[in-house]
């Protein structure tokens, strides 16, 4: 997450100011920005003034918010945008057919970053938000992406610490490898009661043009009366359809 | 658009590099970036290396793309995100009921910036994309937002040049003011054949917590057999519902 925090350049300090905003704190005063970015007030003041001038921050009364201009540039990031656009109709289909939350995640530095989420009213408790992150070992999406990772990438993931996130099992590396082997074999991951005891998540991989897993498609359903087959009968064909579209887009 | 192009600082040069990417060109070589950002190769090289290090750009073979990290920070911009999240279910409802493209736009520097768009298969020709812009005078969304603008903001818009964008009528300021007065009175704008001769767009305002128009909700439908009432009967209640939700979110 804080990959820029060691940086000394003007640019890295500006990124620290932008990263001071997080999903739960999207309006900050200058004092809060300086504290969260670990910058002297005068430095923070200068950077904020310049970011406002560039349209990357906007003033809202005494507080500052991330600017629409920043969103406008960033929405062109093809790593998210092409994927999201391609997957979107299938994500809607999954949500509509199952009447449950449907989400699309990618692996980023040991965490699953959710790039889209469609909510279903009256369905299971779910804490995921667009732009939110959950550690890879605590989510069905993370397990399915880890199971599809290269041996080097998997070793990198298993070398990271795994502090307890919610209610997930706390396995040794050997147990984890067995669990991931099962996920790889079955082609899907089920996590019952990991984030909330009453919720179960099911994830399947979305494959990129070279057959590598580039994202996961997942649903969150109530644990009571859960059966995997009806969920997979909707989820798996949707993920395969997204994979075909991605391959076509790449070839075209 | 190019509000940062006069800047001399490291930060403004970095923004010029990021702005070199546009919706139609999301993979660029270093040479293309230098040319599009109007920077010497050595300068562009240094900035690109730093942006890659910070995760704001990513390498894809010889080319560079905007990084997922940039998207992740920017998606927290409340000017877009709260609005998009709030409007989303209603946008889906409009698209499903009318079986036509539905889109959500905001006014940014004389242009409508589309922050969300849901496509309907088999419906009218439509060039809008998420993150795309169209000059205010060439779209139903722009007319409805201009009609709801303060007198100062409207004068600012009318003072801008209005080069022909597509097939829109080319009116004098006096004619424009009359047209906007009609839009204001009726509460919606209809643009028949502005962007494509076979397409008609209808837009209504979404009101913010103080009753100001903060966005527009619009549909694009085939011009043949078009009648405004059936479209408005779906569009207007949806925009009112979004306005109520925004007011509640602000009060809560």
XYZ file of C-alpha atoms in Angstrom:
504
model
C 0.000 0.000 0.000
C 2.474 2.627 1.174
C 4.911 1.963 -1.630
C 5.659 5.664 -1.991
C 6.117 6.488 1.687
C 9.916 6.350 1.538
C 10.060 8.797 -1.399
C 11.676 12.205 -1.050
C 10.816 13.831 -4.366
C 8.120 16.458 -4.912
C 6.140 13.872 -6.824
C 6.322 11.222 -4.121
C 5.249 13.781 -1.505
C 2.268 14.701 -3.698
C 1.310 11.024 -3.936
C 1.545 10.793 -0.134
C -0.906 13.698 0.096
C -3.320 11.965 -2.305
C -2.939 8.683 -0.403
C -3.867 10.449 2.843
C -7.435 10.136 1.562
C -8.842 6.667 2.064
C -12.261 5.132 1.499
C -13.398 5.999 5.026
C -11.900 9.531 5.070
C -12.568 11.385 1.872
C -12.731 14.923 3.327
C -9.651 16.136 5.192
C -8.418 19.459 6.552
C -4.892 20.636 5.782
C -3.838 19.696 9.346
C -5.211 16.176 8.917
C -3.486 15.809 5.556
C -0.125 16.902 7.021
C -0.497 14.409 9.892
C -1.634 11.489 7.719
C 1.040 12.130 5.046
C 3.689 12.704 7.743
C 4.713 16.057 6.254
C 5.489 19.431 7.882
C 2.521 21.828 7.665
C 4.357 24.252 5.373
C 5.252 21.463 2.957
C 1.721 20.061 3.005
C 0.345 23.576 2.436
C 2.472 24.109 -0.658
C 1.669 20.712 -2.166
C -2.048 21.062 -1.468
C -2.112 24.502 -3.114
C -0.435 23.072 -6.194
C -2.740 20.024 -6.321
C -5.765 22.348 -6.096
C -4.331 24.457 -8.917
C -3.918 21.309 -11.034
C -7.480 20.166 -10.246
C -6.353 16.979 -8.481
C -7.732 18.250 -5.160
C -10.813 20.421 -4.664
C -11.744 22.663 -1.750
C -15.067 21.988 -0.049
C -15.328 24.671 2.620
C -12.462 24.170 5.106
C -11.871 20.641 3.896
C -10.229 19.170 0.840
C -11.478 16.335 -1.330
C -9.936 14.389 -4.201
C -10.728 16.187 -7.446
C -12.901 15.023 -10.314
C -9.918 15.701 -12.617
C -7.950 12.973 -10.837
C -10.768 10.493 -11.382
C -11.034 11.506 -15.025
C -7.375 10.699 -15.734
C -7.340 7.535 -13.633
C -10.467 6.000 -15.134
C -8.424 5.437 -18.291
C -6.150 2.911 -16.528
C -6.667 -0.124 -18.772
C -5.755 -2.591 -16.005
C -9.047 -1.716 -14.364
C -11.111 -0.110 -17.052
C -10.986 -2.659 -19.862
C -11.560 -5.430 -17.367
C -14.420 -3.668 -15.641
C -16.151 -2.714 -18.899
C -15.815 -6.225 -20.284
C -17.008 -7.951 -17.132
C -19.800 -5.530 -16.319
C -22.768 -7.113 -18.180
C -21.852 -10.549 -16.804
C -21.550 -9.178 -13.280
C -25.056 -7.759 -13.670
C -26.282 -11.115 -14.960
C -24.804 -12.952 -11.962
C -26.285 -10.435 -9.522
C -29.710 -10.633 -11.206
C -29.870 -14.436 -11.466
C -28.635 -15.133 -7.933
C -30.062 -11.966 -6.357
C -26.840 -11.674 -4.359
C -23.811 -9.344 -4.259
C -21.491 -9.858 -7.213
C -17.952 -8.520 -7.318
C -14.872 -8.381 -9.483
C -11.427 -8.368 -7.853
C -7.773 -8.280 -8.861
C -4.661 -9.188 -6.865
C -2.519 -6.188 -5.896
C 0.416 -6.537 -3.518
C -0.984 -9.306 -1.331
C -4.508 -7.930 -1.247
C -7.601 -8.260 -3.388
C -8.594 -4.878 -4.809
C -12.276 -4.807 -5.722
C -12.742 -2.943 -8.998
C -16.485 -3.429 -9.226
C -19.256 -4.516 -6.932
C -22.971 -4.778 -7.571
C -25.165 -5.011 -4.513
C -28.359 -6.931 -4.192
C -30.875 -5.620 -1.698
C -31.925 -7.999 1.117
C -28.929 -10.287 0.589
C -26.030 -11.342 2.830
C -23.891 -8.997 4.928
C -20.938 -7.818 2.834
C -18.206 -5.322 3.624
C -16.641 -5.027 0.187
C -16.597 -1.615 -1.515
C -15.371 -0.518 -4.941
C -11.742 0.520 -4.447
C -11.601 -1.411 -1.178
C -9.027 -4.082 -0.319
C -9.064 -7.330 1.682
C -5.956 -9.478 2.402
C -5.672 -12.321 -0.099
C -5.872 -15.107 2.499
C -9.174 -13.832 3.930
C -11.303 -13.900 0.769
C -12.520 -16.447 -1.779
C -11.242 -14.114 -4.535
C -7.778 -14.094 -2.991
C -7.690 -17.873 -2.702
C -8.744 -18.392 -6.292
C -6.166 -15.868 -7.530
C -3.410 -17.353 -5.362
C -4.316 -20.844 -6.585
C -3.848 -19.644 -10.180
C -0.626 -17.727 -9.502
C 2.796 -18.770 -10.777
C 4.956 -20.695 -8.251
C 7.116 -17.568 -7.707
C 4.092 -15.331 -7.105
C 2.591 -17.907 -4.735
C 5.841 -18.138 -2.753
C 5.869 -14.347 -2.541
C 2.316 -14.387 -1.154
C 3.048 -17.167 1.343
C 6.145 -15.300 2.572
C 3.998 -12.323 3.628
C 2.728 -12.200 7.218
C -0.933 -13.206 7.613
C -2.287 -11.286 10.600
C -5.868 -12.221 11.507
C -8.228 -10.123 9.384
C -11.625 -11.434 10.489
C -12.742 -15.013 11.128
C -10.628 -16.843 8.528
C -8.771 -20.045 9.556
C -5.141 -19.528 10.525
C -3.252 -22.169 8.600
C 0.406 -23.064 8.293
C 1.996 -22.641 4.868
C 1.740 -26.406 4.323
C -2.005 -26.393 5.099
C -2.446 -23.363 2.860
C -0.729 -25.082 -0.053
C -3.067 -28.075 0.344
C -6.072 -25.791 0.441
C -4.914 -23.934 -2.685
C -4.237 -27.225 -4.491
C -7.881 -28.170 -3.854
C -9.054 -24.757 -5.134
C -6.905 -25.195 -8.256
C -8.326 -28.669 -8.881
C -11.964 -27.680 -8.348
C -11.684 -24.347 -10.187
C -13.423 -22.368 -7.455
C -12.958 -21.278 -3.830
C -15.584 -21.256 -1.090
C -15.002 -19.277 2.106
C -17.705 -19.892 4.678
C -17.830 -17.454 7.582
C -14.432 -15.836 6.890
C -15.530 -12.210 7.014
C -18.861 -12.609 8.792
C -20.133 -15.835 10.274
C -23.419 -15.682 8.350
C -21.871 -15.059 4.916
C -20.251 -17.417 2.456
C -18.308 -16.274 -0.602
C -17.707 -18.236 -3.790
C -15.122 -17.156 -6.368
C -13.990 -18.391 -9.768
C -11.088 -17.139 -11.911
C -11.363 -14.882 -14.976
C -8.622 -15.770 -17.451
C -6.631 -13.287 -19.526
C -5.477 -13.731 -23.135
C -2.631 -16.098 -22.172
C -4.777 -18.248 -19.888
C -3.439 -16.622 -16.708
C -5.964 -15.645 -13.984
C -6.283 -11.861 -14.182
C -9.287 -11.363 -11.916
C -11.890 -13.212 -9.927
C -15.653 -13.128 -10.151
C -17.295 -13.737 -6.781
C -20.632 -13.722 -5.016
C -21.418 -13.359 -1.343
C -24.425 -15.395 -0.181
C -26.027 -16.256 3.173
C -24.370 -19.277 4.810
C -27.739 -20.742 5.870
C -28.932 -23.313 3.333
C -25.901 -22.687 1.128
C -25.232 -25.146 -1.694
C -22.329 -24.591 -4.043
C -23.789 -26.095 -7.250
C -26.583 -23.568 -7.944
C -24.130 -20.710 -7.353
C -21.455 -22.208 -9.605
C -23.965 -22.940 -12.353
C -24.356 -19.162 -12.753
C -20.881 -17.960 -11.745
C -18.672 -20.312 -13.774
C -20.283 -19.711 -17.212
C -20.211 -15.944 -16.563
C -16.467 -16.039 -15.777
C -15.816 -18.162 -18.868
C -17.746 -15.662 -21.000
C -15.686 -12.754 -19.615
C -12.487 -14.730 -20.325
C -13.565 -15.279 -23.952
C -14.370 -11.573 -24.375
C -10.976 -10.593 -22.949
C -9.226 -12.955 -25.354
C -11.234 -11.537 -28.281
C -10.461 -7.948 -27.229
C -6.766 -8.796 -27.082
C -6.754 -10.516 -30.470
C -8.849 -7.786 -32.129
C -8.860 20.261 -20.269
C -5.211 21.301 -20.386
C -5.414 23.340 -17.214
C -1.951 22.200 -16.154
C -0.181 22.710 -19.459
C 1.358 26.015 -18.445
C 2.848 24.554 -15.239
C 6.604 24.371 -14.748
C 6.853 22.358 -11.523
C 7.809 18.688 -11.271
C 4.255 17.956 -10.239
C 2.668 19.781 -13.163
C 5.004 17.973 -15.579
C 3.962 14.653 -14.042
C 0.314 15.573 -14.552
C 1.092 16.408 -18.187
C 2.542 12.919 -18.570
C -0.584 11.343 -17.049
C -2.799 13.528 -19.251
C -0.954 12.295 -22.343
C -3.116 9.187 -21.982
C -6.630 9.711 -23.267
C -9.617 7.426 -23.728
C -8.540 6.514 -27.266
C -4.820 6.117 -26.481
C -4.238 4.203 -23.282
C -0.921 2.543 -24.232
C 1.924 4.890 -25.161
C 5.646 4.537 -25.737
C 8.058 6.912 -24.023
C 8.537 8.756 -27.330
C 4.783 9.209 -27.722
C 4.470 10.429 -24.133
C 7.245 12.990 -24.627
C 5.579 14.260 -27.809
C 2.065 14.399 -26.369
C 3.200 16.029 -23.099
C 5.479 18.424 -24.998
C 8.500 17.483 -22.878
C 12.151 16.744 -23.804
C 12.834 12.982 -23.955
C 15.229 13.090 -20.985
C 12.646 14.879 -18.840
C 9.877 12.510 -19.886
C 12.160 9.542 -19.176
C 12.860 10.688 -15.630
C 9.219 11.436 -14.833
C 8.019 8.151 -16.319
C 10.585 6.193 -14.253
C 9.390 7.918 -11.095
C 5.696 7.382 -11.931
C 6.404 3.672 -12.535
C 8.223 3.496 -9.194
C 5.194 5.092 -7.496
C 2.797 2.672 -9.226
C 0.965 5.421 -11.104
C 2.209 4.080 -14.450
C 2.834 0.438 -15.334
C 5.023 -1.038 -18.072
C 3.350 -3.356 -20.569
C 6.176 -4.515 -22.817
C 7.571 -1.440 -24.615
C 4.517 0.606 -23.797
C 3.283 2.317 -20.679
C -0.225 2.302 -19.260
C -1.878 4.168 -16.405
C -1.451 2.165 -13.210
C -4.092 0.454 -11.127
C -2.706 2.374 -8.116
C -3.779 5.641 -9.755
C -7.306 4.324 -10.212
C -7.408 3.106 -6.635
C -6.616 6.553 -5.213
C -8.842 8.407 -7.656
C -11.919 6.245 -7.163
C -12.218 7.857 -3.725
C -12.966 11.282 -5.255
C -16.342 11.993 -3.659
C -17.414 14.365 -6.438
C -17.753 11.345 -8.678
C -17.924 8.383 -6.375
C -20.746 9.311 -4.019
C -22.792 10.517 -6.960
C -22.121 7.434 -9.047
C -22.858 5.025 -6.180
C -26.072 6.824 -5.294
C -27.322 7.071 -8.860
C -26.280 3.596 -9.933
C -29.406 1.529 -9.116
C -31.632 4.191 -10.712
C -29.466 4.280 -13.815
C -29.898 0.505 -14.072
C -33.645 0.900 -13.621
C -33.845 3.490 -16.418
C -31.737 1.327 -18.751
C -33.847 -1.779 -17.971
C -37.246 -0.098 -18.313
C -36.454 1.789 -21.520
C -33.968 -0.749 -22.906
C -31.802 2.177 -24.010
C -28.432 3.671 -23.054
C -28.558 5.515 -19.722
C -25.860 7.907 -18.583
C -24.894 10.212 -15.748
C -22.954 13.402 -16.499
C -21.493 16.382 -14.655
C -20.409 19.789 -15.947
C -16.624 20.320 -15.918
C -15.037 23.326 -17.571
C -17.520 23.794 -20.393
C -17.897 20.095 -21.116
C -20.080 17.280 -19.868
C -17.946 14.577 -18.239
C -19.750 11.232 -18.226
C -19.148 9.474 -14.911
C -21.276 6.448 -15.665
C -22.901 4.885 -18.672
C -24.933 1.721 -18.974
C -25.361 0.376 -22.466
C -28.343 -1.421 -23.822
C -27.713 -3.871 -26.631
C -29.540 -3.230 -29.922
C -30.329 0.382 -29.056
C -29.390 3.695 -30.678
C -25.908 4.711 -31.831
C -24.102 6.396 -28.948
C -20.535 7.666 -28.681
C -20.439 8.402 -24.966
C -17.885 6.541 -22.814
C -17.238 6.593 -19.070
C -14.628 9.304 -18.509
C -15.414 10.818 -21.902
C -16.375 14.454 -22.522
C -18.681 16.270 -24.946
C -18.972 20.085 -25.214
C -21.887 21.362 -23.165
C -23.760 22.912 -26.129
C -23.770 19.630 -28.085
C -25.560 17.393 -25.555
C -28.917 17.220 -23.787
C -27.011 16.810 -20.489
C -25.067 20.010 -21.145
C -28.221 21.958 -21.969
C -30.017 20.802 -18.845
C -26.983 21.625 -16.660
C -26.512 25.028 -18.316
C -30.226 25.784 -17.872
C -29.836 25.089 -14.138
C -26.581 27.034 -13.741
C -26.256 30.317 -11.855
C -26.347 33.466 -14.045
C -22.569 33.897 -13.580
C -21.840 30.291 -14.541
C -24.144 30.573 -17.564
C -22.419 33.752 -18.715
C -19.089 31.966 -18.370
C -20.370 29.129 -20.562
C -21.833 31.464 -23.187
C -18.551 33.387 -23.356
C -16.677 30.229 -24.440
C -16.258 29.565 -28.179
C -18.654 26.959 -29.564
C -16.885 25.263 -32.476
C -19.065 22.763 -34.324
C -18.816 19.403 -32.529
C -21.187 17.283 -34.596
C -24.601 18.137 -36.027
C -25.872 20.477 -33.294
C -27.553 23.775 -34.320
C -25.244 26.787 -34.299
C -27.157 29.453 -32.407
C -26.381 32.987 -31.354
C -26.146 33.677 -27.625
C -29.637 35.202 -27.722
C -31.091 32.079 -29.378
C -29.236 29.918 -26.872
C -30.671 31.844 -23.936
C -34.175 31.310 -25.309
C -33.536 27.626 -25.766
C -32.189 27.294 -22.221
C -35.169 29.211 -20.816
C -37.448 26.627 -22.437
C -35.344 23.789 -20.980
C -35.520 25.398 -17.533
C -39.298 25.796 -17.785
C -39.945 22.237 -19.017
C -37.387 20.610 -16.702
C -35.800 18.532 -19.442
C -33.769 18.912 -22.650
C -34.248 17.007 -25.900
C -31.506 16.988 -28.540
C -32.623 15.317 -31.738
C -29.837 14.383 -34.164
C -27.117 16.469 -32.476
C -24.433 13.788 -32.325
C -25.822 11.353 -34.867
C -28.811 12.010 -37.105
C -30.603 8.832 -35.992
C -30.220 9.397 -32.241
C -32.147 11.592 -29.829
C -31.043 12.299 -26.270
C -33.252 13.334 -23.363
C -31.803 14.681 -20.114
C -33.198 15.790 -16.753
C -31.350 17.385 -13.811
C -30.274 15.627 -10.612
C -30.416 18.076 -7.721
C -27.891 18.306 -4.887
C -28.636 18.998 -1.225
C -29.165 22.745 -1.798
C -31.410 22.257 -4.809
C -28.651 23.054 -7.308
C -28.284 20.790 -10.380
C -25.208 18.653 -9.716
C -25.575 16.130 -12.526
C -27.847 15.065 -15.333
C -29.487 11.736 -16.007
C -29.923 11.089 -19.720
C -30.961 8.445 -22.209
C -30.106 8.103 -25.877
C -32.901 6.654 -28.007
C -33.518 6.137 -31.735
C -35.005 9.257 -33.361
C -37.495 7.201 -35.387
C -40.860 7.065 -33.625
C -39.516 9.095 -30.696
C -42.047 10.463 -28.205
C -40.847 12.386 -25.176
C -43.569 11.382 -22.665
C -42.795 7.659 -22.282
C -39.100 8.477 -21.827
C -39.772 11.209 -19.266
C -42.175 9.005 -17.321
C -39.195 6.772 -16.476
C -36.374 9.340 -16.434
C -37.918 12.104 -14.309
C -38.941 9.938 -11.311
C -35.503 8.270 -11.344
C -33.731 11.661 -11.230
C -36.022 12.803 -8.415
C -35.247 9.631 -6.450
C -31.485 10.200 -6.867
C -31.931 13.814 -5.723
C -33.769 12.650 -2.588
C -31.035 10.090 -1.819
C -28.336 12.750 -2.227
C -30.180 15.069 0.149
C -30.563 12.250 2.706
C -26.866 11.323 2.418
C -25.946 14.945 3.025
C -28.231 15.294 6.033
C -27.193 11.909 7.502
